[in-house]
XYZ file of C-alpha atoms in Angstrom:
121
model
C 88.259 107.751 88.770
C 87.219 110.975 90.452
C 87.665 111.302 94.153
C 86.587 114.015 96.516
C 89.496 114.723 98.883
C 89.335 116.465 102.318
C 92.326 116.770 104.710
C 92.618 117.743 108.308
C 96.051 118.732 109.788
C 96.893 119.809 113.282
C 100.456 120.643 114.101
C 101.754 119.403 117.375
C 103.066 121.426 120.390
C 106.660 121.581 119.260
C 108.090 124.583 117.561
C 109.656 122.645 114.675
C 107.156 120.650 112.675
C 108.700 117.424 111.373
C 105.588 116.193 109.586
C 105.003 115.941 105.770
C 101.755 115.384 103.835
C 101.509 113.973 100.340
C 98.431 114.081 98.108
C 99.380 113.238 94.521
C 96.933 111.608 91.975
C 95.968 108.323 93.548
C 98.677 108.288 96.305
C 98.048 109.580 99.860
C 100.792 109.532 102.396
C 101.844 111.084 105.793
C 105.356 111.144 107.102
C 106.290 111.662 110.689
C 109.954 112.708 111.228
C 111.748 111.670 114.299
C 114.839 113.598 115.522
C 117.827 111.611 116.754
C 118.829 111.846 120.434
C 121.749 113.994 119.642
C 119.553 116.813 118.228
C 121.131 117.260 114.920
C 120.143 120.582 112.840
C 121.519 121.552 109.452
C 122.566 125.006 108.453
C 119.001 125.906 107.598
C 117.908 124.838 111.054
C 116.059 121.581 109.897
C 116.202 118.708 112.233
C 117.229 115.178 111.085
C 113.669 114.036 111.530
C 112.466 116.929 109.258
C 115.042 116.066 106.619
C 114.063 112.424 106.730
C 110.321 113.200 106.209
C 111.144 115.611 103.291
C 113.337 113.016 101.675
C 110.712 110.257 102.066
C 107.932 112.545 100.714
C 110.139 113.509 97.808
C 110.750 109.849 96.769
C 107.054 108.927 97.162
C 106.057 111.904 95.000
C 107.387 109.850 92.005
C 104.462 107.570 92.628
C 106.023 104.823 90.404
C 106.778 101.304 91.141
C 105.550 99.430 94.289
C 105.108 101.196 97.601
C 107.565 98.747 99.078
C 110.212 99.784 96.638
C 109.547 103.384 97.204
C 110.027 102.815 100.930
C 113.483 101.127 100.174
C 114.577 103.936 98.005
C 113.610 106.548 100.745
C 115.374 104.632 103.359
C 118.483 104.385 101.242
C 118.511 108.098 100.332
C 117.930 108.904 104.115
C 120.885 106.839 104.967
C 123.118 108.721 102.214
C 121.953 112.064 103.529
C 122.926 111.240 107.105
C 126.355 110.109 106.159
C 126.882 113.241 103.969
C 125.970 115.292 107.154
C 128.496 113.405 109.171
C 126.127 111.264 111.082
C 127.336 107.755 112.161
C 124.584 105.693 110.478
C 125.504 102.775 112.882
C 124.916 104.683 116.077
C 121.289 104.489 117.017
C 121.438 107.599 119.039
C 122.268 109.634 115.942
C 120.205 108.194 113.179
C 117.196 110.218 111.688
C 114.029 108.421 110.983
C 110.540 109.052 109.496
C 107.523 106.827 110.183
C 104.888 106.833 107.428
C 101.715 105.442 106.140
C 100.895 105.457 102.438
C 97.821 104.406 100.455
C 97.519 104.125 96.682
C 93.932 103.819 95.350
C 93.301 101.949 92.019
C 90.058 101.210 90.322
C 89.528 97.819 91.870
C 92.086 97.707 94.594
C 93.887 99.593 97.350
C 97.558 99.215 98.228
C 99.047 100.353 101.557
C 102.291 100.269 103.391
C 102.813 101.384 107.123
C 106.009 100.296 108.455
C 105.691 102.053 111.746
C 103.452 103.423 114.341
C 101.115 105.433 112.130
C 97.660 104.047 111.680
C 95.452 104.043 108.592
C 91.705 104.443 109.172
């Protein structure tokens, strides 16, 4: 299957961009990191939301297994990363997150997952 792909990306007004875009084979996804209320930044200056979006993108880059299982793997890895950075994963004000939407196109079907506010058009 050969697809013609175009993308449009516009960074928001914030200085730090917490978004990630993934286009790999037949998988298309966007990840929208959300920083915690405590404003965590690591030694490289990355916010928790940016780290969460990068982790989710890296997991989805595998493009193997169901989209639901990739989402579960990403969620688990984000939790581990938070704990390793000293974040109390049980305190809602400290946790990192990343909303996302992903679409996988096959010859005769389309699979998608969007467990958040992002829309698929």
